mmCIF file of C-alpha atoms and ligand atoms in Angstrom:
data_model
loop_
_atom_site.group_PDB
_atom_site.id
_atom_site.type_symbol
_atom_site.label_atom_id
_atom_site.label_comp_id
_atom_site.label_asym_id
_atom_site.label_seq_id
_atom_site.Cartn_x
_atom_site.Cartn_y
_atom_site.Cartn_z
ATOM 1 C CA MET A 29 -60.509 30.501 -72.860
ATOM 2 C CA ALA A 30 -61.188 33.164 -70.236
ATOM 3 C CA THR A 31 -58.515 33.349 -67.578
ATOM 4 C CA ILE A 32 -58.650 34.767 -64.098
ATOM 5 C CA MET A 33 -55.719 36.731 -62.707
ATOM 6 C CA THR A 34 -55.460 36.607 -58.962
ATOM 7 C CA ARG A 35 -53.260 39.713 -58.764
ATOM 8 C CA SER A 36 -53.911 43.199 -60.009
ATOM 9 C CA LEU A 37 -52.077 43.989 -63.215
ATOM 10 C CA PRO A 38 -49.483 46.706 -63.472
ATOM 11 C CA ALA A 39 -49.732 49.452 -66.062
ATOM 12 C CA TRP A 40 -47.302 47.838 -68.496
ATOM 13 C CA PRO A 41 -44.358 50.081 -69.363
ATOM 14 C CA GLY A 42 -42.457 50.311 -72.652
ATOM 15 C CA SER A 43 -43.722 50.223 -76.221
ATOM 16 C CA ALA A 44 -44.536 46.496 -76.539
ATOM 17 C CA ALA A 45 -48.301 45.839 -76.484
ATOM 18 C CA VAL A 46 -49.439 43.444 -73.751
ATOM 19 C CA LEU A 47 -52.166 41.131 -75.059
ATOM 20 C CA ALA A 48 -54.550 38.963 -73.062
ATOM 21 C CA ASP A 49 -55.262 35.266 -73.681
ATOM 22 C CA HIS A 50 -52.775 35.001 -76.532
ATOM 23 C CA PRO A 51 -52.310 31.633 -78.349
ATOM 24 C CA LEU A 52 -48.818 30.197 -77.988
ATOM 25 C CA ALA A 53 -48.868 27.043 -80.137
ATOM 26 C CA PRO A 54 -47.925 28.997 -83.312
ATOM 27 C CA LEU A 55 -44.857 30.317 -81.484
ATOM 28 C CA THR A 56 -43.458 26.841 -80.888
ATOM 29 C CA THR A 57 -41.871 24.399 -83.321
ATOM 30 C CA PHE A 58 -44.122 21.605 -81.949
ATOM 31 C CA GLY A 59 -47.208 23.705 -82.733
ATOM 32 C CA VAL A 60 -48.726 22.541 -79.445
ATOM 33 C CA GLY A 61 -50.008 24.269 -76.287
ATOM 34 C CA GLY A 62 -52.618 26.667 -74.911
ATOM 35 C CA SER A 63 -52.646 30.437 -74.420
ATOM 36 C CA ALA A 64 -50.729 32.932 -72.327
ATOM 37 C CA ASP A 65 -52.793 34.874 -69.785
ATOM 38 C CA HIS A 66 -50.704 37.912 -70.735
ATOM 39 C CA PHE A 67 -48.298 38.147 -73.617
ATOM 40 C CA ALA A 68 -45.790 40.663 -74.979
ATOM 41 C CA ALA A 69 -43.111 40.557 -77.659
ATOM 42 C CA PRO A 70 -40.567 43.292 -76.829
ATOM 43 C CA GLU A 71 -38.147 44.261 -79.594
ATOM 44 C CA SER A 72 -35.605 46.219 -77.550
ATOM 45 C CA THR A 73 -33.624 45.429 -74.420
ATOM 46 C CA PRO A 74 -35.050 48.441 -72.496
ATOM 47 C CA ASP A 75 -38.610 47.278 -73.308
ATOM 48 C CA LEU A 76 -37.739 43.719 -72.271
ATOM 49 C CA ILE A 77 -36.263 44.900 -68.959
ATOM 50 C CA ALA A 78 -39.182 47.261 -68.280
ATOM 51 C CA LEU A 79 -41.677 44.402 -68.692
ATOM 52 C CA LEU A 80 -39.622 42.074 -66.504
ATOM 53 C CA ASP A 81 -39.296 44.727 -63.779
ATOM 54 C CA ALA A 82 -43.028 45.528 -63.849
ATOM 55 C CA ALA A 83 -44.092 41.883 -63.640
ATOM 56 C CA HIS A 84 -41.538 41.196 -60.906
ATOM 57 C CA ALA A 85 -42.708 44.214 -58.859
ATOM 58 C CA ALA A 86 -46.330 43.007 -59.136
ATOM 59 C CA ALA A 87 -45.331 39.400 -58.263
ATOM 60 C CA ILE A 88 -46.724 38.164 -61.594
ATOM 61 C CA PRO A 89 -45.105 34.920 -62.811
ATOM 62 C CA ILE A 90 -42.827 35.434 -65.823
ATOM 63 C CA THR A 91 -42.076 32.992 -68.629
ATOM 64 C CA VAL A 92 -39.641 33.829 -71.412
ATOM 65 C CA LEU A 93 -39.816 32.173 -74.815
ATOM 66 C CA GLY A 94 -37.329 32.437 -77.629
ATOM 67 C CA GLU A 95 -38.174 30.450 -80.758
ATOM 68 C CA GLY A 96 -40.138 27.850 -78.785
ATOM 69 C CA SER A 97 -37.973 25.065 -80.240
ATOM 70 C CA ASN A 98 -37.181 23.287 -76.984
ATOM 71 C CA VAL A 99 -40.464 23.525 -75.077
ATOM 72 C CA LEU A 100 -43.680 21.607 -74.603
ATOM 73 C CA ILE A 101 -46.348 24.116 -73.552
ATOM 74 C CA GLY A 102 -49.284 22.597 -71.664
ATOM 75 C CA ASP A 103 -52.748 22.477 -73.237
ATOM 76 C CA ALA A 104 -54.082 24.824 -70.527
ATOM 77 C CA GLY A 105 -51.432 27.430 -71.348
ATOM 78 C CA ILE A 106 -49.273 29.621 -69.130
ATOM 79 C CA ARG A 107 -50.350 31.772 -66.177
ATOM 80 C CA GLY A 108 -48.900 35.246 -65.720
ATOM 81 C CA LEU A 109 -46.854 37.115 -68.332
ATOM 82 C CA THR A 110 -45.231 35.270 -71.226
ATOM 83 C CA ILE A 111 -42.552 37.249 -73.038
ATOM 84 C CA HIS A 112 -41.708 36.336 -76.612
ATOM 85 C CA ASN A 113 -38.210 37.728 -76.942
ATOM 86 C CA ARG A 114 -37.765 39.685 -80.171
ATOM 87 C CA VAL A 115 -34.528 41.517 -79.296
ATOM 88 C CA VAL A 116 -32.441 40.770 -82.371
ATOM 89 C CA THR A 117 -29.557 43.269 -82.247
ATOM 90 C CA LEU A 118 -26.186 42.266 -83.724
ATOM 91 C CA GLU A 119 -22.918 44.172 -83.444
ATOM 92 C CA ALA A 120 -19.337 43.307 -84.385
ATOM 93 C CA ILE A 121 -16.969 44.349 -81.605
ATOM 94 C CA PRO A 122 -13.151 44.345 -81.345
ATOM 95 C CA ALA A 123 -11.064 41.166 -81.307
ATOM 96 C CA ASN A 124 -13.388 39.293 -83.688
ATOM 97 C CA ALA A 125 -16.246 39.130 -81.223
ATOM 98 C CA VAL A 126 -19.999 39.583 -81.729
ATOM 99 C CA ARG A 127 -22.448 41.125 -79.270
ATOM 100 C CA ALA A 128 -25.952 39.783 -79.936
ATOM 101 C CA GLY A 129 -29.384 40.368 -78.457
ATOM 102 C CA SER A 130 -30.809 37.234 -76.883
ATOM 103 C CA GLY A 131 -33.696 36.963 -79.349
ATOM 104 C CA VAL A 132 -31.392 36.519 -82.355
ATOM 105 C CA LEU A 133 -31.899 33.213 -84.168
ATOM 106 C CA MET A 134 -28.796 31.043 -84.055
ATOM 107 C CA GLY A 135 -28.934 30.585 -87.834
ATOM 108 C CA ARG A 136 -29.154 34.349 -88.361
ATOM 109 C CA LEU A 137 -26.198 34.855 -86.014
ATOM 110 C CA ALA A 138 -24.176 32.391 -88.095
ATOM 111 C CA ALA A 139 -25.162 33.969 -91.429
ATOM 112 C CA TRP A 140 -24.593 37.567 -90.233
ATOM 113 C CA SER A 141 -21.162 36.623 -88.882
ATOM 114 C CA ALA A 142 -20.252 34.786 -92.090
ATOM 115 C CA GLU A 143 -21.005 37.924 -94.142
ATOM 116 C CA ARG A 144 -18.434 39.753 -92.000
ATOM 117 C CA GLY A 145 -15.763 37.061 -92.265
ATOM 118 C CA LEU A 146 -16.337 35.851 -88.697
ATOM 119 C CA ALA A 147 -16.145 32.069 -88.319
ATOM 120 C CA GLY A 148 -16.820 29.637 -85.490
ATOM 121 C CA LEU A 149 -20.567 30.247 -85.140
ATOM 122 C CA GLU A 150 -21.546 28.048 -88.109
ATOM 123 C CA PHE A 151 -23.025 25.395 -85.799
ATOM 124 C CA GLY A 152 -25.922 27.827 -85.315
ATOM 125 C CA VAL A 153 -27.431 26.655 -88.630
ATOM 126 C CA GLY A 154 -28.360 23.380 -86.903
ATOM 127 C CA ILE A 155 -30.195 25.024 -84.006
ATOM 128 C CA PRO A 156 -33.620 26.512 -84.819
ATOM 129 C CA GLY A 157 -33.615 28.494 -81.560
ATOM 130 C CA SER A 158 -32.678 31.895 -80.188
ATOM 131 C CA LEU A 159 -29.380 32.815 -78.594
ATOM 132 C CA GLY A 160 -31.070 33.223 -75.181
ATOM 133 C CA GLY A 161 -32.628 29.759 -75.259
ATOM 134 C CA SER A 162 -29.313 28.364 -76.479
ATOM 135 C CA VAL A 163 -27.352 29.911 -73.602
ATOM 136 C CA PHE A 164 -29.983 28.643 -71.146
ATOM 137 C CA GLY A 165 -29.580 25.061 -72.422
ATOM 138 C CA ASN A 166 -25.975 25.169 -73.712
ATOM 139 C CA ALA A 167 -27.241 24.188 -77.145
ATOM 140 C CA GLY A 168 -24.829 22.633 -79.563
ATOM 141 C CA CYS A 169 -24.390 20.487 -82.634
ATOM 142 C CA PHE A 170 -21.685 19.321 -85.023
ATOM 143 C CA GLY A 171 -19.318 19.055 -82.042
ATOM 144 C CA VAL A 172 -19.614 22.709 -80.931
ATOM 145 C CA GLU A 173 -21.677 24.069 -78.039
ATOM 146 C CA ILE A 174 -22.469 27.588 -76.865
ATOM 147 C CA LYS A 175 -19.948 27.079 -74.067
ATOM 148 C CA ASP A 176 -17.159 26.929 -76.678
ATOM 149 C CA VAL A 177 -17.866 30.423 -78.053
ATOM 150 C CA LEU A 178 -19.505 32.437 -75.269
ATOM 151 C CA ILE A 179 -17.332 35.037 -73.538
ATOM 152 C CA GLU A 180 -19.954 36.583 -71.253
ATOM 153 C CA THR A 181 -23.636 37.340 -70.948
ATOM 154 C CA ASN A 182 -25.846 39.971 -69.318
ATOM 155 C CA ILE A 183 -28.777 38.572 -67.437
ATOM 156 C CA TRP A 184 -31.825 39.878 -65.581
ATOM 157 C CA HIS A 185 -32.772 37.960 -62.458
ATOM 158 C CA ASP A 186 -35.330 38.903 -59.789
ATOM 159 C CA GLY A 187 -35.269 42.597 -60.673
ATOM 160 C CA ALA A 188 -31.481 42.989 -60.921
ATOM 161 C CA GLN A 189 -29.064 42.846 -63.842
ATOM 162 C CA SER A 190 -25.645 41.233 -63.760
ATOM 163 C CA ARG A 191 -22.873 40.085 -66.057
ATOM 164 C CA LEU A 192 -21.860 36.428 -65.982
ATOM 165 C CA SER A 193 -18.655 35.035 -67.439
ATOM 166 C CA ASN A 194 -18.463 31.726 -69.261
ATOM 167 C CA ALA A 195 -17.073 30.077 -66.092
ATOM 168 C CA GLU A 196 -19.895 31.461 -63.949
ATOM 169 C CA LEU A 197 -22.470 29.821 -66.212
ATOM 170 C CA VAL A 198 -21.019 26.388 -65.283
ATOM 171 C CA PHE A 199 -21.907 24.931 -68.662
ATOM 172 C CA ALA A 200 -22.236 21.178 -69.084
ATOM 173 C CA TYR A 201 -24.040 18.941 -71.580
ATOM 174 C CA ARG A 202 -27.343 20.797 -72.292
ATOM 175 C CA HIS A 203 -26.944 22.575 -68.971
ATOM 176 C CA SER A 204 -26.144 26.047 -67.650
ATOM 177 C CA ALA A 205 -26.232 27.428 -64.118
ATOM 178 C CA LEU A 206 -29.322 29.443 -65.163
ATOM 179 C CA GLN A 207 -31.395 26.238 -65.024
ATOM 180 C CA ALA A 208 -30.718 25.888 -61.300
ATOM 181 C CA LEU A 209 -31.674 29.459 -60.330
ATOM 182 C CA SER A 210 -35.035 30.094 -58.695
ATOM 183 C CA GLY A 211 -37.387 32.575 -60.356
ATOM 184 C CA THR A 212 -36.860 33.375 -64.019
ATOM 185 C CA PRO A 213 -33.312 34.324 -65.016
ATOM 186 C CA VAL A 214 -33.409 35.983 -68.425
ATOM 187 C CA VAL A 215 -30.485 36.260 -70.832
ATOM 188 C CA LEU A 216 -30.481 39.802 -72.223
ATOM 189 C CA ASP A 217 -27.504 39.599 -74.571
ATOM 190 C CA ALA A 218 -24.223 37.764 -74.988
ATOM 191 C CA ILE A 219 -20.741 38.289 -76.390
ATOM 192 C CA LEU A 220 -19.438 35.459 -78.542
ATOM 193 C CA GLN A 221 -15.907 34.820 -79.745
ATOM 194 C CA ALA A 222 -15.388 34.240 -83.468
ATOM 195 C CA VAL A 223 -12.240 33.827 -85.576
ATOM 196 C CA PRO A 224 -11.501 35.491 -88.917
ATOM 197 C CA ASP A 225 -11.984 33.493 -92.126
ATOM 198 C CA GLY A 226 -13.208 34.053 -95.681
ATOM 199 C CA SER A 227 -16.974 34.559 -96.030
ATOM 200 C CA GLU A 228 -17.236 32.075 -98.886
ATOM 201 C CA ALA A 229 -15.473 29.319 -96.953
ATOM 202 C CA ILE A 230 -17.703 29.908 -93.928
ATOM 203 C CA ARG A 231 -20.869 29.863 -96.066
ATOM 204 C CA ALA A 232 -19.760 26.631 -97.756
ATOM 205 C CA ARG A 233 -19.384 24.981 -94.349
ATOM 206 C CA MET A 234 -22.834 26.226 -93.326
ATOM 207 C CA THR A 235 -24.394 24.806 -96.489
ATOM 208 C CA GLU A 236 -22.811 21.418 -95.829
ATOM 209 C CA LEU A 237 -23.950 21.413 -92.180
ATOM 210 C CA SER A 238 -27.522 22.289 -93.211
ATOM 211 C CA ARG A 239 -27.500 19.468 -95.760
ATOM 212 C CA GLN A 240 -26.374 16.969 -93.116
ATOM 213 C CA ARG A 241 -29.228 18.088 -90.859
ATOM 214 C CA ARG A 242 -31.896 17.683 -93.524
ATOM 215 C CA THR A 243 -30.874 14.087 -94.186
ATOM 216 C CA THR A 244 -31.029 12.936 -90.541
ATOM 217 C CA GLN A 245 -33.988 14.750 -88.973
ATOM 218 C CA PRO A 246 -37.740 14.303 -89.429
ATOM 219 C CA ALA A 247 -39.514 16.992 -91.418
ATOM 220 C CA ASN A 248 -42.708 17.083 -89.307
ATOM 221 C CA PRO A 249 -43.000 19.657 -86.474
ATOM 222 C CA SER A 250 -41.034 18.657 -83.362
ATOM 223 C CA ALA A 251 -38.929 20.155 -80.587
ATOM 224 C CA GLY A 252 -35.737 18.351 -81.584
ATOM 225 C CA SER A 253 -34.333 15.738 -79.210
ATOM 226 C CA VAL A 254 -36.854 14.964 -76.477
ATOM 227 C CA PHE A 255 -34.397 13.288 -74.072
ATOM 228 C CA ARG A 256 -30.804 14.026 -73.126
ATOM 229 C CA ASN A 257 -28.450 11.255 -74.127
ATOM 230 C CA PRO A 258 -27.483 9.173 -71.086
ATOM 231 C CA PRO A 259 -23.735 8.699 -70.486
ATOM 232 C CA ASP A 260 -22.117 6.592 -73.246
ATOM 233 C CA ASP A 261 -25.414 5.925 -75.029
ATOM 234 C CA HIS A 262 -28.078 7.540 -77.186
ATOM 235 C CA ALA A 263 -31.668 8.072 -76.112
ATOM 236 C CA GLY A 264 -32.825 7.429 -79.688
ATOM 237 C CA ARG A 265 -31.042 4.067 -79.818
ATOM 238 C CA LEU A 266 -32.618 2.993 -76.515
ATOM 239 C CA ILE A 267 -36.150 4.032 -77.529
ATOM 240 C CA GLU A 268 -35.780 2.242 -80.848
ATOM 241 C CA ALA A 269 -34.419 -0.875 -79.082
ATOM 242 C CA ALA A 270 -37.462 -0.747 -76.782
ATOM 243 C CA GLY A 271 -39.570 -1.158 -79.926
ATOM 244 C CA LEU A 272 -41.247 2.232 -79.798
ATOM 245 C CA LYS A 273 -40.131 3.808 -83.091
ATOM 246 C CA GLY A 274 -43.241 4.985 -84.917
ATOM 247 C CA THR A 275 -45.541 4.606 -81.854
ATOM 248 C CA ARG A 276 -48.472 7.039 -81.907
ATOM 249 C CA CYS A 277 -50.628 8.655 -79.273
ATOM 250 C CA GLY A 278 -53.403 10.764 -80.748
ATOM 251 C CA ASN A 279 -51.697 12.880 -83.368
ATOM 252 C CA ALA A 280 -48.231 12.699 -81.827
ATOM 253 C CA GLN A 281 -45.714 10.092 -82.953
ATOM 254 C CA ILE A 282 -42.289 8.848 -81.921
ATOM 255 C CA SER A 283 -40.556 9.561 -85.197
ATOM 256 C CA ASP A 284 -39.916 6.571 -87.437
ATOM 257 C CA ARG A 285 -36.833 8.395 -88.697
ATOM 258 C CA HIS A 286 -35.158 9.355 -85.378
ATOM 259 C CA ALA A 287 -36.615 7.785 -82.224
ATOM 260 C CA ASN A 288 -35.509 10.643 -79.937
ATOM 261 C CA PHE A 289 -37.861 12.987 -81.833
ATOM 262 C CA ILE A 290 -41.611 13.169 -81.233
ATOM 263 C CA THR A 291 -43.468 14.763 -84.100
ATOM 264 C CA ASN A 292 -46.812 16.501 -84.355
ATOM 265 C CA ARG A 293 -48.655 14.918 -87.268
ATOM 266 C CA GLY A 294 -51.259 17.688 -87.140
ATOM 267 C CA GLY A 295 -53.490 18.579 -84.218
ATOM 268 C CA ALA A 296 -51.434 16.835 -81.507
ATOM 269 C CA THR A 297 -52.011 17.979 -77.932
ATOM 270 C CA ALA A 298 -49.497 18.419 -75.124
ATOM 271 C CA ALA A 299 -51.235 15.475 -73.424
ATOM 272 C CA ASP A 300 -50.512 13.283 -76.496
ATOM 273 C CA VAL A 301 -46.836 14.268 -76.478
ATOM 274 C CA ALA A 302 -46.521 13.858 -72.703
ATOM 275 C CA ALA A 303 -48.084 10.385 -72.908
ATOM 276 C CA LEU A 304 -45.462 9.305 -75.460
ATOM 277 C CA ILE A 305 -42.672 10.763 -73.314
ATOM 278 C CA HIS A 306 -43.998 8.838 -70.327
ATOM 279 C CA ARG A 307 -44.247 5.645 -72.369
ATOM 280 C CA ALA A 308 -40.713 5.920 -73.769
ATOM 281 C CA ARG A 309 -39.230 6.669 -70.367
ATOM 282 C CA ALA A 310 -41.069 3.748 -68.740
ATOM 283 C CA ALA A 311 -40.092 1.282 -71.491
ATOM 284 C CA VAL A 312 -36.403 2.261 -71.370
ATOM 285 C CA ALA A 313 -36.395 2.066 -67.557
ATOM 286 C CA ASP A 314 -38.079 -1.370 -67.632
ATOM 287 C CA GLN A 315 -35.940 -2.896 -70.356
ATOM 288 C CA PHE A 316 -32.532 -1.286 -69.783
ATOM 289 C CA ASN A 317 -32.708 0.075 -66.236
ATOM 290 C CA ILE A 318 -31.805 3.547 -67.540
ATOM 291 C CA GLN A 319 -33.727 6.653 -66.427
ATOM 292 C CA LEU A 320 -34.053 9.045 -69.353
ATOM 293 C CA GLU A 321 -34.217 12.774 -68.551
ATOM 294 C CA THR A 322 -36.044 15.163 -70.812
ATOM 295 C CA GLU A 323 -34.083 17.795 -72.704
ATOM 296 C CA ILE A 324 -37.253 19.691 -73.676
ATOM 297 C CA ARG A 325 -38.786 21.927 -70.996
ATOM 298 C CA PHE A 326 -42.371 21.481 -69.826
ATOM 299 C CA ILE A 327 -43.940 24.932 -69.436
ATOM 300 C CA GLY A 328 -47.387 25.887 -68.160
ATOM 301 C CA GLU A 329 -50.307 23.643 -67.279
ATOM 302 C CA GLY A 330 -52.252 20.776 -68.856
ATOM 303 C CA PHE A 331 -50.192 17.705 -69.726
ATOM 304 C CA GLY A 332 -52.905 15.114 -69.183
ATOM 305 C CA ALA A 333 -52.208 12.270 -66.776
ATOM 306 C CA SER A 334 -48.528 11.839 -67.772
ATOM 307 C CA PRO A 335 -46.478 14.869 -66.685
HETATM 308 C C1 FAD B 402 -35.653 20.344 -85.544
HETATM 309 C C2 FAD B 402 -34.903 20.733 -84.295
HETATM 310 C C3 FAD B 402 -33.557 20.443 -84.183
HETATM 311 C C4 FAD B 402 -32.855 20.793 -83.034
HETATM 312 N N1 FAD B 402 -31.529 20.497 -82.966
HETATM 313 C C5 FAD B 402 -30.826 20.853 -81.861
HETATM 314 C C6 FAD B 402 -29.418 20.582 -81.773
HETATM 315 O O1 FAD B 402 -28.799 20.048 -82.665
HETATM 316 N N2 FAD B 402 -28.776 20.946 -80.634
HETATM 317 C C7 FAD B 402 -29.417 21.556 -79.596
HETATM 318 O O2 FAD B 402 -28.776 21.879 -78.586
HETATM 319 N N3 FAD B 402 -30.744 21.822 -79.662
HETATM 320 C C8 FAD B 402 -31.451 21.490 -80.760
HETATM 321 N N4 FAD B 402 -32.798 21.755 -80.827
HETATM 322 C C9 FAD B 402 -33.475 22.331 -79.641
HETATM 323 C C10 FAD B 402 -33.541 23.859 -79.609
HETATM 324 O O3 FAD B 402 -33.456 24.430 -80.903
HETATM 325 C C11 FAD B 402 -32.446 24.452 -78.731
HETATM 326 O O4 FAD B 402 -32.553 23.940 -77.421
HETATM 327 C C12 FAD B 402 -32.511 25.974 -78.669
HETATM 328 O O5 FAD B 402 -31.358 26.465 -78.044
HETATM 329 C C13 FAD B 402 -33.754 26.483 -77.930
HETATM 330 O O6 FAD B 402 -33.844 27.887 -78.133
HETATM 331 P P1 FAD B 402 -35.269 28.599 -78.150
HETATM 332 O O7 FAD B 402 -35.048 30.038 -78.356
HETATM 333 O O8 FAD B 402 -36.161 27.922 -79.120
HETATM 334 O O9 FAD B 402 -35.750 28.306 -76.676
HETATM 335 P P2 FAD B 402 -37.252 28.071 -76.204
HETATM 336 O O10 FAD B 402 -37.731 26.759 -76.699
HETATM 337 O O11 FAD B 402 -38.066 29.255 -76.511
HETATM 338 O O12 FAD B 402 -37.015 27.969 -74.640
HETATM 339 C C14 FAD B 402 -36.277 26.878 -74.114
HETATM 340 C C15 FAD B 402 -35.947 27.189 -72.654
HETATM 341 O O13 FAD B 402 -35.052 28.307 -72.635
HETATM 342 C C16 FAD B 402 -35.617 29.353 -71.861
HETATM 343 N N5 FAD B 402 -35.271 30.616 -72.514
HETATM 344 C C17 FAD B 402 -35.582 31.038 -73.764
HETATM 345 N N6 FAD B 402 -35.059 32.266 -73.975
HETATM 346 C C18 FAD B 402 -34.424 32.620 -72.844
HETATM 347 C C19 FAD B 402 -33.712 33.776 -72.432
HETATM 348 N N7 FAD B 402 -33.552 34.851 -73.221
HETATM 349 N N8 FAD B 402 -33.190 33.793 -71.181
HETATM 350 C C20 FAD B 402 -33.329 32.745 -70.345
HETATM 351 N N9 FAD B 402 -34.008 31.625 -70.669
HETATM 352 C C21 FAD B 402 -34.539 31.560 -71.911
HETATM 353 C C22 FAD B 402 -37.124 29.099 -71.885
HETATM 354 O O14 FAD B 402 -37.764 29.698 -70.763
HETATM 355 C C23 FAD B 402 -37.179 27.588 -71.851
HETATM 356 O O15 FAD B 402 -37.024 27.100 -70.532
HETATM 357 C C24 FAD B 402 -33.517 21.434 -81.962
HETATM 358 C C25 FAD B 402 -34.888 21.756 -82.087
HETATM 359 C C26 FAD B 402 -35.567 21.400 -83.235
HETATM 360 C C27 FAD B 402 -37.028 21.763 -83.356
#
């Protein structure tokens, strides 16, 4: 689809190619969504910062994507520059800590740390996302969240860089202070605290955690849990109790295995997924007087009639 930019484009700096009208669905775990007007996949922090600075200076909207495992991208795609973060540096630093680039996959972070006898990051095997996306949303599973291991992070925000401590990120359930900032705050890297342990013991725990995941989650493409759990309850339980398990809209389906997952059965659109989200939220509000909030982030344009 041809797109029209209303602002003149900067001469993009750095070594990452900037592509026009680039498809984004393959870069998400849902496999849904349109194209980016402009797209780059920087592999180094200087390239990432140079792109952010250039877009900011030209007042071009910026969207950052990690592994695309917690987003629903609209069928009409994303205006401005979309950055697919490929900064995957890893470094062991004193006092059993790890400094990682924000594009590192959480599972890779766990495996790399295990090889070095660094424990505590095993929960990463359950999160098919990047470190940056996980800091943004305080991702967690198996009783551990990013907030439990993060010491500090470097971020870019509105053309300036700063270092934020764990306390400054004001982490809560699937929340960080980054979500409340205007503009596009971007996690550049983070330092995580590990504890020493034997590599074999750590790997054994990771294998067991992965096995648990496989037995409870649907295999079809999804973006994980669609809704945050309301206080003292589970969104999946409520959606199932509302009788919606297995409900389909086009090629999207409320999973018949875990009702807080919506799966793409092949060829689903963002409008299909959004319609199911709308339906689940309305049914739970009607029947239980509980307002469900989405955990997944809606990005871009084109969600049909049910945003
Ligand atoms: C099968 C499956 C199981 C899952 N299980 C879990 C689970 O157990 N626990 C859990 O917490 N999550 C889970 N998720 C959701 C998802 O993996 C996490 O939310 C993950 O942290 C998202 O990371 P990402 O890189 O994919 O982010 P993306 O989906 O790419 O982006 C999500 C949001 O983070 C922002 N973002 C991405 N990178 C950065 C950055 N560098 N700086 C600032 N903002 C950024 C994006 O702009 C967007 O708003 C699951 C997903 C799937 C598909």
